[in-house]
Amino acid sequence: MRKVSVALRHDASIGETDPRLFGAFVEHLGRCVYGGIYEPGHPTADKHGFRGDVLALVKELAPTIMRYPGGNFVSGYDWEDGVGPVEKRPRRLDLAWMSTESNAFGSNEFIDWCRLANIEPMLAVNLGTRGGDAARNLLEYCNHPGGTALSDLRAKHGWKQPHGVKFWCLGNEMDGPWQMESKTATEYGRIATEAAKMMKWIDPGIELAACGSSGRNMPTFGAWEDTVLQHTFDHVEYISLHTYINNYAADTSAFLASPDLMDGFIEEVVAIADSVSARKHSNKKIMLSFDEWNVWYRTRRQQDGGRVKPGWPEAPPILEEIYSMEDALAFGGACISLLNHADRVKVACLAQLVNVIAPIMTETGGPAWRQTIFHPFAQMSRFGRGRVLRAEIDSPTYAARYFDPRGATPVYFPLPSVPFLKLAAVEDPQSGVLSLFALNRNLEESMSLDVALPGFGQPVLDSALQLRHKNLKATNTRDKPNRVAPTALKEVRLGSDRMQASLAPASWNVIRLTRSR
Ligand code: AHR
């Protein structure tokens, strides 16, 4: 059994988690909208066609903000197609996913669904095939109270009250050659600036995220962020980041190490943003919107080349990644990376919500169930609110090489010193509950974890759960939806200013402590 010790710095926090750190993403892609959140005629659907079983699982997952309508889809989207009488809405070819878009679901339906789910909407504007003019019109349609053609049109469509959408993304992955009308950093920086200016003239209360490059190993990474922020700095609050981690190389240890690259990625983007700020002699801090993150690789090739089956299908079952136990572990590591950067990552969106690389799966006409990755996310969202404490971790390490094929040239990232323990500690200032999120990346050995909690006094156990399965390839299915689910973690011992636990090999653990009165 490996011994690992942690000293929690109660007096020193990394930052406070923003509720928007626990967001997710709904794209018009495959069966995410149609057959996912929206399926008129489904036995659980309400009068709007919103699936009740999916909604119940979404409430349990507890995302706080939802990005919509894309993703790659948004770069060819005419928002006007998705509003007004449904029977008059046009059917269109969607070139992002080689599908047919019926437009039966659009921005107003999305806002209604968000209100029902108690989630803040986040809208992306099309800066691919459209530009500032379409962006300002969509904003006026959504947020202007009334008395203009577009705001009155919203009222005529049935939504008298303005939607009050606060958070907007200025396009999506605009450096990606797969994007409709991708751009150079200078082209995008100019268009985003002009769109942002007009949008804020209409509604000064909104917040804007400029596109970062679509991945850390893109040839554009770094220079893109720098140029885009040089242009947009005065007009935006956020720069976006996207990461999908993978196990293409079938190397589980390297896969579980890969969230550490997310840590590096975040720190690099912070450094670039702060260097732009310094060169502008400004004390403004650009925050990070990690608005796409997840594990994704098995179904990823569908994005390239042939993509989906020919024939422009409607809501085809694409990108329906089935997540395993080991995916949930890597995913949990990514959750810890986000929590431990709460000072600068203020927004994050798990990509995506239902069916498409998602924590929730459905059968069209049938049931909905939780994938393995559902559990770490739900725990992070519920228990990750508060002050993230600094932790000094003394853990044995291992060496890994992580393969990432994205971009022009496949890259191996050397990770010479990966601590077996990855951990985040969050204290809820209201309840005083301390939540420890702990990933044991050792595939063979248990970990004897010793956490010093100076100043905490005598801890009392609130709950202790673990996610593990002897078969790292185990998945949840329609018929066996709870094969991978949290179970009680029994081996927790408490002493004055101290907590000790034995963590199983390859396990995700959430231990919650309160103080004795
Ligand atoms: O989430 C799936 C796709 O991944 C999104 O549409 C795109 O932004 C990213 O490349």
Short mmCIF file of C-alpha atoms and ligand atoms in Angstrom, two decimals:
data_model
loop_
_atom_site.label_atom_id
_atom_site.label_comp_id
_atom_site.label_asym_id
_atom_site.label_seq_id
_atom_site.Cartn_x
_atom_site.Cartn_y
_atom_site.Cartn_z
CA MET A 1 0.00 0.00 0.00
CA ARG A 2 1.42 3.38 -1.06
CA LYS A 3 1.52 6.14 1.56
CA VAL A 4 0.49 9.61 0.47
CA SER A 5 0.26 12.65 2.69
CA VAL A 6 -1.56 15.90 2.12
CA ALA A 7 -1.40 19.09 4.16
CA LEU A 8 -4.38 21.33 3.61
CA ARG A 9 -3.78 25.03 3.92
CA HIS A 10 -6.91 26.22 5.62
CA ASP A 11 -5.68 29.80 5.68
CA ALA A 12 -4.82 29.86 1.96
CA SER A 13 -7.33 29.30 -0.79
CA ILE A 14 -6.78 29.12 -4.54
CA GLY A 15 -10.08 30.89 -5.10
CA GLU A 16 -13.82 30.59 -4.86
CA THR A 17 -15.58 28.36 -7.40
CA ASP A 18 -17.91 30.32 -9.64
CA PRO A 19 -21.26 28.52 -10.00
CA ARG A 20 -20.73 28.67 -13.78
CA LEU A 21 -17.78 26.29 -13.45
CA PHE A 22 -20.34 23.48 -13.47
CA GLY A 23 -21.87 24.05 -16.91
CA ALA A 24 -22.62 21.76 -19.85
CA PHE A 25 -23.40 22.02 -23.55
CA VAL A 26 -26.30 21.27 -25.90
CA GLU A 27 -25.47 21.35 -29.62
CA HIS A 28 -27.66 20.64 -32.62
CA LEU A 29 -25.67 17.48 -33.23
CA GLY A 30 -26.86 13.91 -33.58
CA ARG A 31 -29.43 13.07 -30.89
CA CYS A 32 -28.48 15.71 -28.35
CA VAL A 33 -31.52 17.93 -28.99
CA TYR A 34 -33.81 15.64 -31.00
CA GLY A 35 -34.29 12.39 -29.08
CA GLY A 36 -32.30 13.90 -26.20
CA ILE A 37 -33.78 16.84 -24.35
CA TYR A 38 -36.63 17.18 -26.88
CA GLU A 39 -38.76 14.32 -28.12
CA PRO A 40 -42.44 15.11 -28.68
CA GLY A 41 -44.46 11.92 -28.37
CA HIS A 42 -42.07 10.33 -25.86
CA PRO A 43 -44.08 8.85 -22.94
CA THR A 44 -42.44 11.29 -20.50
CA ALA A 45 -42.59 14.38 -22.75
CA ASP A 46 -44.53 17.45 -21.63
CA LYS A 47 -46.66 19.64 -23.87
CA HIS A 48 -43.54 21.34 -25.24
CA GLY A 49 -41.97 18.00 -26.16
CA PHE A 50 -39.36 18.18 -23.39
CA ARG A 51 -38.50 14.70 -22.10
CA GLY A 52 -39.33 14.43 -18.39
CA ASP A 53 -36.98 11.51 -17.74
CA VAL A 54 -34.04 13.44 -19.23
CA LEU A 55 -35.00 16.56 -17.30
CA ALA A 56 -35.03 14.60 -14.03
CA LEU A 57 -31.52 13.27 -14.73
CA VAL A 58 -30.32 16.75 -15.73
CA LYS A 59 -31.56 18.07 -12.39
CA GLU A 60 -29.65 15.32 -10.62
CA LEU A 61 -26.51 16.08 -12.67
CA ALA A 62 -26.95 19.74 -11.65
CA PRO A 63 -25.28 21.73 -14.43
CA THR A 64 -25.56 25.46 -13.78
CA ILE A 65 -25.15 27.01 -17.23
CA MET A 66 -25.82 25.53 -20.68
CA ARG A 67 -24.04 26.48 -23.91
CA TYR A 68 -26.12 26.39 -27.13
CA PRO A 69 -26.54 25.88 -30.15
CA GLY A 70 -22.94 24.86 -30.99
CA GLY A 71 -20.14 23.96 -31.41
CA ASN A 72 -19.33 23.52 -35.05
CA PHE A 73 -23.05 23.78 -35.84
CA VAL A 74 -23.21 27.45 -34.87
CA SER A 75 -20.74 28.48 -37.58
CA GLY A 76 -23.41 27.83 -40.24
CA TYR A 77 -26.52 28.60 -38.20
CA ASP A 78 -29.06 31.21 -39.19
CA TRP A 79 -30.80 31.90 -35.87
CA GLU A 80 -33.85 33.27 -37.70
CA ASP A 81 -34.58 29.71 -38.95
CA GLY A 82 -35.24 28.55 -35.39
CA VAL A 83 -37.86 31.10 -34.31
CA GLY A 84 -41.49 31.72 -35.23
CA PRO A 85 -44.21 29.22 -36.13
CA VAL A 86 -42.67 25.76 -36.23
CA GLU A 87 -44.53 24.73 -39.38
CA LYS A 88 -42.95 27.62 -41.27
CA ARG A 89 -39.38 26.91 -40.17
CA PRO A 90 -37.07 25.81 -43.00
CA ARG A 91 -35.27 22.50 -43.17
CA ARG A 92 -31.57 23.06 -43.86
CA LEU A 93 -28.42 21.15 -44.58
CA ASP A 94 -26.07 21.27 -41.61
CA LEU A 95 -22.55 21.12 -43.03
CA ALA A 96 -20.92 20.71 -39.62
CA TRP A 97 -22.39 17.25 -39.08
CA MET A 98 -23.64 16.39 -42.61
CA SER A 99 -27.18 16.18 -41.28
CA THR A 100 -30.57 17.72 -41.99
CA GLU A 101 -31.70 20.29 -39.44
CA SER A 102 -35.48 20.55 -39.07
CA ASN A 103 -35.34 23.68 -36.89
CA ALA A 104 -38.28 22.35 -34.85
CA PHE A 105 -36.26 23.39 -31.79
CA GLY A 106 -34.67 26.85 -31.64
CA SER A 107 -33.51 29.60 -29.30
CA ASN A 108 -36.89 30.25 -27.60
CA GLU A 109 -37.48 26.56 -26.92
CA PHE A 110 -33.95 26.33 -25.53
CA ILE A 111 -34.57 29.23 -23.14
CA ASP A 112 -37.85 27.64 -21.99
CA TRP A 113 -36.08 24.34 -21.37
CA CYS A 114 -33.32 26.11 -19.39
CA ARG A 115 -35.89 27.87 -17.19
CA LEU A 116 -37.61 24.54 -16.52
CA ALA A 117 -34.30 22.95 -15.61
CA ASN A 118 -33.21 25.97 -13.53
CA ILE A 119 -30.11 26.47 -15.67
CA GLU A 120 -28.62 29.72 -16.98
CA PRO A 121 -28.60 29.85 -20.81
CA MET A 122 -25.35 30.67 -22.65
CA LEU A 123 -25.71 31.49 -26.34
CA ALA A 124 -23.07 31.34 -29.08
CA VAL A 125 -23.32 33.58 -32.14
CA ASN A 126 -22.34 32.60 -35.65
CA LEU A 127 -19.09 34.35 -36.59
CA GLY A 128 -18.40 31.81 -39.37
CA THR A 129 -20.86 32.28 -42.21
CA ARG A 130 -22.44 35.30 -40.50
CA GLY A 131 -20.94 38.14 -38.49
CA GLY A 132 -21.60 41.16 -36.30
CA ASP A 133 -24.90 42.05 -37.92
CA ALA A 134 -26.57 38.68 -37.25
CA ALA A 135 -25.05 38.65 -33.75
CA ARG A 136 -26.44 42.04 -32.80
CA ASN A 137 -29.84 41.11 -34.24
CA LEU A 138 -30.02 37.90 -32.22
CA LEU A 139 -29.10 39.81 -29.08
CA GLU A 140 -31.76 42.45 -29.77
CA TYR A 141 -34.32 39.71 -30.42
CA CYS A 142 -33.44 37.97 -27.14
CA ASN A 143 -32.69 40.77 -24.69
CA HIS A 144 -34.29 44.04 -25.81
CA PRO A 145 -37.49 44.68 -23.80
CA GLY A 146 -39.71 45.80 -26.70
CA GLY A 147 -40.68 48.58 -29.10
CA THR A 148 -38.36 47.53 -31.95
CA ALA A 149 -39.03 45.23 -34.87
CA LEU A 150 -36.91 42.38 -33.47
CA SER A 151 -37.99 42.60 -29.83
CA ASP A 152 -41.63 42.88 -30.91
CA LEU A 153 -41.10 39.86 -33.14
CA ARG A 154 -40.03 37.89 -30.06
CA ALA A 155 -43.24 39.00 -28.31
CA LYS A 156 -45.28 38.03 -31.38
CA HIS A 157 -43.63 34.61 -31.28
CA GLY A 158 -44.94 34.18 -27.74
CA TRP A 159 -42.10 35.44 -25.52
CA LYS A 160 -43.14 38.89 -24.31
CA GLN A 161 -40.53 39.14 -21.58
CA PRO A 162 -36.91 39.53 -22.70
CA HIS A 163 -34.79 36.43 -22.18
CA GLY A 164 -32.01 38.36 -20.41
CA VAL A 165 -29.24 36.08 -21.68
CA LYS A 166 -26.09 37.28 -19.97
CA PHE A 167 -23.27 35.09 -21.28
CA TRP A 168 -22.43 34.99 -25.02
CA CYS A 169 -19.74 33.15 -26.98
CA LEU A 170 -18.29 35.00 -29.97
CA GLY A 171 -18.27 32.06 -32.39
CA ASN A 172 -16.72 28.63 -31.98
CA GLU A 173 -13.24 27.17 -32.67
CA MET A 174 -12.63 29.72 -35.40
CA ASP A 175 -9.07 28.53 -36.10
CA GLY A 176 -10.23 24.99 -36.97
CA PRO A 177 -10.11 24.14 -40.70
CA TRP A 178 -13.21 21.97 -40.05
CA GLN A 179 -15.15 25.11 -39.13
CA MET A 180 -17.41 26.76 -41.68
CA GLU A 181 -15.55 29.92 -42.70
CA SER A 182 -12.64 29.48 -40.31
CA LYS A 183 -10.44 32.53 -39.95
CA THR A 184 -6.94 33.72 -39.22
CA ALA A 185 -6.42 35.20 -35.77
CA THR A 186 -6.40 38.72 -37.21
CA GLU A 187 -9.56 38.18 -39.25
CA TYR A 188 -11.34 36.68 -36.27
CA GLY A 189 -9.99 39.27 -33.84
CA ARG A 190 -11.41 42.07 -35.99
CA ILE A 191 -14.82 40.45 -36.53
CA ALA A 192 -15.17 39.47 -32.87
CA THR A 193 -14.29 43.00 -31.77
CA GLU A 194 -16.87 44.60 -34.03
CA ALA A 195 -19.55 42.08 -33.04
CA ALA A 196 -18.72 42.59 -29.35
CA LYS A 197 -18.93 46.38 -29.62
CA MET A 198 -22.37 46.30 -31.18
CA MET A 199 -23.65 43.64 -28.79
CA LYS A 200 -22.57 45.66 -25.76
CA TRP A 201 -24.10 48.83 -27.19
CA ILE A 202 -27.42 46.98 -27.20
CA ASP A 203 -26.99 45.39 -23.78
CA PRO A 204 -24.04 46.62 -21.69
CA GLY A 205 -24.81 44.01 -19.03
CA ILE A 206 -23.74 41.02 -21.11
CA GLU A 207 -20.46 39.10 -20.76
CA LEU A 208 -18.51 37.89 -23.76
CA ALA A 209 -16.07 35.09 -24.45
CA ALA A 210 -13.67 35.28 -27.39
CA CYS A 211 -12.61 32.00 -29.04
CA GLY A 212 -9.27 30.65 -28.00
CA SER A 213 -7.62 28.21 -30.37
CA SER A 214 -9.51 24.95 -30.61
CA GLY A 215 -6.86 22.91 -28.84
CA ARG A 216 -3.53 23.14 -27.10
CA ASN A 217 -1.74 21.20 -29.82
CA MET A 218 -3.13 23.22 -32.70
CA PRO A 219 -0.34 24.91 -34.68
CA THR A 220 -2.21 28.14 -34.00
CA PHE A 221 -2.17 27.75 -30.19
CA GLY A 222 -0.53 30.55 -28.30
CA ALA A 223 -0.09 33.05 -31.11
CA TRP A 224 -3.85 32.81 -31.73
CA GLU A 225 -4.78 33.70 -28.14
CA ASP A 226 -2.26 36.54 -28.15
CA THR A 227 -3.49 38.11 -31.40
CA VAL A 228 -7.18 37.60 -30.64
CA LEU A 229 -6.81 39.21 -27.22
CA GLN A 230 -4.78 42.09 -28.64
CA HIS A 231 -7.87 42.88 -30.71
CA THR A 232 -10.69 42.00 -28.33
CA PHE A 233 -9.15 42.87 -24.95
CA ASP A 234 -11.31 45.90 -24.19
CA HIS A 235 -14.52 44.21 -25.29
CA VAL A 236 -14.50 40.73 -23.73
CA GLU A 237 -14.32 39.23 -20.27
CA TYR A 238 -13.27 35.68 -21.21
CA ILE A 239 -11.12 33.65 -23.58
CA SER A 240 -12.29 30.10 -24.30
CA LEU A 241 -10.41 26.77 -24.08
CA HIS A 242 -11.40 23.33 -25.39
CA THR A 243 -9.92 19.94 -24.49
CA TYR A 244 -10.95 16.35 -25.17
CA ILE A 245 -8.72 13.78 -23.52
CA ASN A 246 -8.28 10.34 -25.07
CA ASN A 247 -7.00 6.84 -24.64
CA TYR A 248 -6.20 6.13 -28.30
CA ALA A 249 -2.92 4.60 -27.22
CA ALA A 250 -4.69 2.12 -24.90
CA ASP A 251 -2.36 3.27 -22.13
CA THR A 252 -4.54 3.75 -19.05
CA SER A 253 -1.80 5.23 -16.87
CA ALA A 254 -1.04 7.90 -19.48
CA PHE A 255 -4.76 8.52 -19.95
CA LEU A 256 -5.21 9.14 -16.22
CA ALA A 257 -2.19 11.46 -16.27
CA SER A 258 -3.63 13.55 -19.12
CA PRO A 259 -5.71 15.90 -16.93
CA ASP A 260 -2.34 17.25 -15.74
CA LEU A 261 -1.94 18.60 -19.28
CA MET A 262 -5.17 20.50 -18.74
CA ASP A 263 -3.50 22.13 -15.74
CA GLY A 264 -0.61 23.20 -17.96
CA PHE A 265 -2.94 24.38 -20.71
CA ILE A 266 -4.91 26.58 -18.28
CA GLU A 267 -1.72 28.05 -16.87
CA GLU A 268 -0.39 28.80 -20.37
CA VAL A 269 -3.59 30.60 -21.40
CA VAL A 270 -3.56 32.59 -18.15
CA ALA A 271 0.06 33.60 -18.89
CA ILE A 272 -0.81 34.72 -22.42
CA ALA A 273 -3.88 36.67 -21.26
CA ASP A 274 -1.87 38.36 -18.51
CA SER A 275 0.93 39.21 -20.91
CA VAL A 276 -1.54 40.97 -23.21
CA SER A 277 -2.87 42.78 -20.17
CA ALA A 278 0.66 43.83 -19.16
CA ARG A 279 1.48 45.08 -22.65
CA LYS A 280 -1.67 47.17 -22.53
CA HIS A 281 -0.69 48.58 -19.13
CA SER A 282 -4.03 47.34 -17.85
CA ASN A 283 -4.98 45.70 -14.60
CA LYS A 284 -7.97 43.97 -16.23
CA LYS A 285 -7.80 40.19 -15.84
CA ILE A 286 -9.27 38.12 -18.65
CA MET A 287 -10.92 35.04 -17.16
CA LEU A 288 -11.11 31.59 -18.75
CA SER A 289 -14.18 29.90 -20.15
CA PHE A 290 -13.34 26.19 -20.53
CA ASP A 291 -16.47 25.80 -22.59
CA GLU A 292 -15.80 22.33 -24.03
CA TRP A 293 -14.14 19.54 -22.07
CA ASN A 294 -14.60 15.82 -21.77
CA VAL A 295 -13.16 12.42 -22.65
CA TRP A 296 -13.73 11.76 -26.36
CA TYR A 297 -11.94 9.50 -28.80
CA ARG A 298 -13.79 6.32 -29.79
CA THR A 299 -16.35 8.11 -31.94
CA ARG A 300 -14.15 11.04 -32.82
CA ARG A 301 -13.18 9.89 -36.30
CA GLN A 302 -16.81 10.44 -37.32
CA GLN A 303 -15.96 14.11 -37.19
CA ASP A 304 -13.45 13.78 -40.02
CA GLY A 305 -13.56 12.55 -43.60
CA GLY A 306 -16.77 10.67 -44.29
CA ARG A 307 -18.35 11.78 -41.00
CA VAL A 308 -21.95 10.48 -40.96
CA LYS A 309 -23.69 8.19 -43.42
CA PRO A 310 -24.54 9.83 -46.73
CA GLY A 311 -28.09 10.96 -47.32
CA TRP A 312 -28.21 13.92 -44.90
CA PRO A 313 -29.97 12.05 -42.06
CA GLU A 314 -32.00 13.86 -39.42
CA ALA A 315 -30.67 13.56 -35.85
CA PRO A 316 -28.39 10.58 -36.68
CA PRO A 317 -26.93 8.60 -33.75
CA ILE A 318 -23.41 10.01 -34.06
CA LEU A 319 -20.69 10.65 -31.48
CA GLU A 320 -22.51 8.37 -29.02
CA GLU A 321 -19.46 7.56 -26.96
CA ILE A 322 -20.07 4.81 -24.40
CA TYR A 323 -18.06 5.67 -21.32
CA SER A 324 -16.17 3.13 -19.25
CA MET A 325 -14.94 3.04 -15.69
CA GLU A 326 -11.49 4.28 -16.73
CA ASP A 327 -13.09 7.16 -18.63
CA ALA A 328 -14.83 8.21 -15.41
CA LEU A 329 -11.45 8.23 -13.65
CA ALA A 330 -9.80 10.42 -16.30
CA PHE A 331 -12.90 12.60 -16.30
CA GLY A 332 -12.68 12.93 -12.50
CA GLY A 333 -9.07 14.05 -12.93
CA ALA A 334 -10.29 16.78 -15.30
CA CYS A 335 -12.86 17.86 -12.68
CA ILE A 336 -10.01 18.24 -10.18
CA SER A 337 -8.01 20.32 -12.69
CA LEU A 338 -10.94 22.69 -13.11
CA LEU A 339 -11.54 23.03 -9.35
CA ASN A 340 -7.86 23.71 -8.71
CA HIS A 341 -7.95 26.65 -11.15
CA ALA A 342 -11.06 28.26 -9.71
CA ASP A 343 -9.22 31.58 -9.50
CA ARG A 344 -9.13 31.97 -13.30
CA VAL A 345 -11.46 29.36 -14.82
CA LYS A 346 -14.80 30.94 -14.04
CA VAL A 347 -16.89 29.09 -16.62
CA ALA A 348 -16.69 25.51 -17.88
CA CYS A 349 -19.01 23.37 -20.00
CA LEU A 350 -18.95 19.62 -20.07
CA ALA A 351 -19.40 18.72 -23.76
CA GLN A 352 -22.07 17.61 -24.14
CA LEU A 353 -25.28 16.82 -22.18
CA VAL A 354 -27.30 14.01 -23.76
CA ASN A 355 -26.35 11.19 -26.18
CA VAL A 356 -23.52 13.08 -27.90
CA ILE A 357 -20.32 12.46 -25.84
CA ALA A 358 -22.62 12.78 -22.89
CA PRO A 359 -23.23 11.84 -19.25
CA ILE A 360 -26.86 10.98 -20.09
CA MET A 361 -27.93 8.43 -22.71
CA THR A 362 -31.39 7.82 -24.08
CA GLU A 363 -33.16 5.40 -26.29
CA THR A 364 -35.51 7.15 -28.69
CA GLY A 365 -38.97 6.24 -27.38
CA GLY A 366 -37.32 4.37 -24.48
CA PRO A 367 -35.54 5.03 -21.19
CA ALA A 368 -32.71 7.37 -20.19
CA TRP A 369 -29.75 6.36 -18.03
CA ARG A 370 -26.53 7.64 -16.46
CA GLN A 371 -23.17 6.99 -18.09
CA THR A 372 -20.13 6.42 -15.87
CA ILE A 373 -18.96 10.05 -16.20
CA PHE A 374 -22.29 11.26 -14.82
CA HIS A 375 -21.18 10.51 -11.27
CA PRO A 376 -17.99 12.59 -10.90
CA PHE A 377 -19.71 15.53 -12.57
CA ALA A 378 -22.79 15.41 -10.32
CA GLN A 379 -20.57 15.18 -7.25
CA MET A 380 -18.35 18.04 -8.41
CA SER A 381 -21.34 20.26 -9.13
CA ARG A 382 -23.07 19.52 -5.83
CA PHE A 383 -20.05 19.53 -3.55
CA GLY A 384 -17.59 21.76 -5.37
CA ARG A 385 -19.13 25.07 -4.38
CA GLY A 386 -16.96 27.23 -2.16
CA ARG A 387 -13.32 27.96 -1.34
CA VAL A 388 -10.77 25.71 -3.01
CA LEU A 389 -8.03 25.17 -0.46
CA ARG A 390 -4.35 24.95 -1.28
CA ALA A 391 -3.03 21.45 -0.71
CA GLU A 392 0.57 20.33 -0.35
CA ILE A 393 0.68 16.81 -1.72
CA ASP A 394 3.48 14.37 -1.04
CA SER A 395 2.80 11.45 -3.35
CA PRO A 396 4.94 8.91 -5.17
CA THR A 397 4.96 9.53 -8.91
CA TYR A 398 5.09 7.65 -12.20
CA ALA A 399 6.22 8.53 -15.71
CA ALA A 400 3.88 8.56 -18.70
CA ARG A 401 3.76 9.51 -22.38
CA TYR A 402 0.38 10.75 -23.56
CA PHE A 403 -0.54 10.49 -27.23
CA ASP A 404 -2.73 13.21 -28.72
CA PRO A 405 -3.44 12.92 -32.43
CA ARG A 406 -5.30 16.17 -32.89
CA GLY A 407 -3.87 18.86 -35.16
CA ALA A 408 -1.60 18.58 -38.16
CA THR A 409 1.03 16.42 -36.47
CA PRO A 410 0.30 13.80 -33.80
CA VAL A 411 2.10 14.67 -30.60
CA TYR A 412 3.42 12.68 -27.63
CA PHE A 413 3.46 14.71 -24.45
CA PRO A 414 6.05 13.46 -21.95
CA LEU A 415 4.80 13.45 -18.36
CA PRO A 416 7.90 12.46 -16.39
CA SER A 417 6.52 12.89 -12.89
CA VAL A 418 2.82 12.23 -12.37
CA PRO A 419 1.71 12.05 -8.70
CA PHE A 420 -0.45 8.96 -8.11
CA LEU A 421 -2.80 11.17 -6.10
CA LYS A 422 -4.71 13.98 -7.77
CA LEU A 423 -6.78 15.94 -5.28
CA ALA A 424 -8.92 19.03 -4.78
CA ALA A 425 -10.36 20.27 -1.48
CA VAL A 426 -13.33 22.61 -1.39
CA GLU A 427 -14.85 24.14 1.73
CA ASP A 428 -18.41 25.40 1.61
CA PRO A 429 -18.33 28.62 3.65
CA GLN A 430 -22.03 28.39 4.48
CA SER A 431 -22.20 24.86 5.86
CA GLY A 432 -18.52 24.52 6.76
CA VAL A 433 -18.45 21.13 4.98
CA LEU A 434 -15.06 20.23 3.53
CA SER A 435 -15.24 18.06 0.38
CA LEU A 436 -12.16 16.14 -0.74
CA PHE A 437 -12.10 14.90 -4.34
CA ALA A 438 -9.36 12.29 -4.63
CA LEU A 439 -8.24 10.24 -7.63
CA ASN A 440 -5.94 7.28 -7.03
CA ARG A 441 -4.15 6.81 -10.38
CA ASN A 442 -2.26 3.77 -9.23
CA LEU A 443 -3.77 0.88 -11.18
CA GLU A 444 -2.31 -1.85 -8.97
CA GLU A 445 -2.04 -0.63 -5.42
CA SER A 446 -4.27 0.87 -2.77
CA MET A 447 -3.29 4.22 -1.34
CA SER A 448 -3.03 5.04 2.32
CA LEU A 449 -4.05 8.69 2.36
CA ASP A 450 -3.23 10.87 5.33
CA VAL A 451 -4.68 14.38 5.26
CA ALA A 452 -3.59 16.97 7.84
CA LEU A 453 -6.30 19.53 8.47
CA PRO A 454 -4.64 22.11 10.69
CA GLY A 455 -7.19 24.21 12.56
CA PHE A 456 -10.11 21.98 11.59
CA GLY A 457 -10.50 20.36 15.01
CA GLN A 458 -12.23 17.02 15.27
CA PRO A 459 -13.78 16.17 11.87
CA VAL A 460 -17.06 14.29 11.62
CA LEU A 461 -17.80 12.16 8.58
CA ASP A 462 -20.67 13.50 6.49
CA SER A 463 -20.29 10.98 3.64
CA ALA A 464 -17.62 9.01 1.83
CA LEU A 465 -18.19 7.53 -1.62
CA GLN A 466 -15.97 5.77 -4.11
CA LEU A 467 -16.34 4.99 -7.80
CA ARG A 468 -14.47 1.87 -8.82
CA HIS A 469 -14.94 -1.36 -10.72
CA LYS A 470 -12.62 -4.32 -11.02
CA ASN A 471 -13.03 -4.12 -14.80
CA LEU A 472 -11.77 -0.75 -15.99
CA LYS A 473 -13.62 -1.27 -19.27
CA ALA A 474 -17.01 -1.72 -17.52
CA THR A 475 -19.78 0.51 -18.86
CA ASN A 476 -23.38 1.35 -17.98
CA THR A 477 -26.02 0.26 -20.46
CA ARG A 478 -29.77 0.53 -20.90
CA ASP A 479 -30.23 -2.85 -19.20
CA LYS A 480 -27.45 -2.47 -16.64
CA PRO A 481 -27.52 1.26 -15.90
CA ASN A 482 -25.89 1.01 -12.46
CA ARG A 483 -22.96 -1.30 -13.14
CA VAL A 484 -20.62 1.63 -12.46
CA ALA A 485 -22.08 3.76 -9.65
CA PRO A 486 -20.78 5.23 -6.38
CA THR A 487 -20.60 2.95 -3.36
CA ALA A 488 -19.71 3.60 0.26
CA LEU A 489 -16.04 4.14 1.04
CA LYS A 490 -15.71 2.38 4.38
CA GLU A 491 -12.11 2.84 5.34
CA VAL A 492 -12.07 6.41 6.68
CA ARG A 493 -10.55 7.19 10.09
CA LEU A 494 -10.81 10.53 11.81
CA GLY A 495 -8.63 12.15 14.47
CA SER A 496 -8.08 15.65 15.72
CA ASP A 497 -7.04 17.82 12.72
CA ARG A 498 -6.61 14.63 10.66
CA MET A 499 -8.34 12.28 8.23
CA GLN A 500 -7.01 8.98 6.98
CA ALA A 501 -8.50 6.82 4.27
CA SER A 502 -7.58 3.83 2.24
CA LEU A 503 -8.28 4.43 -1.45
CA ALA A 504 -8.69 1.47 -3.78
CA PRO A 505 -6.44 1.18 -6.85
CA ALA A 506 -7.85 3.09 -9.85
CA SER A 507 -10.57 4.82 -7.87
CA TRP A 508 -12.36 8.16 -7.66
CA ASN A 509 -13.32 9.17 -4.12
CA VAL A 510 -15.35 11.96 -2.55
CA ILE A 511 -15.01 12.36 1.22
CA ARG A 512 -17.05 15.03 3.02
CA LEU A 513 -16.24 16.23 6.52
CA THR A 514 -17.94 18.54 8.94
CA ARG A 515 -16.59 19.96 12.18
CA SER A 516 -17.76 18.69 15.54
CA ARG A 517 -19.60 21.36 17.50
O1 AHR B 1 -18.45 18.82 -28.99
C1 AHR B 1 -18.25 18.32 -30.28
C2 AHR B 1 -17.50 19.28 -31.18
O2 AHR B 1 -16.18 19.38 -30.74
C3 AHR B 1 -17.99 20.71 -31.18
O3 AHR B 1 -19.02 20.91 -32.10
C4 AHR B 1 -16.77 21.46 -31.60
O4 AHR B 1 -16.76 22.77 -31.09
C5 AHR B 1 -15.62 20.62 -31.11
O5 AHR B 1 -14.66 20.41 -32.10
#
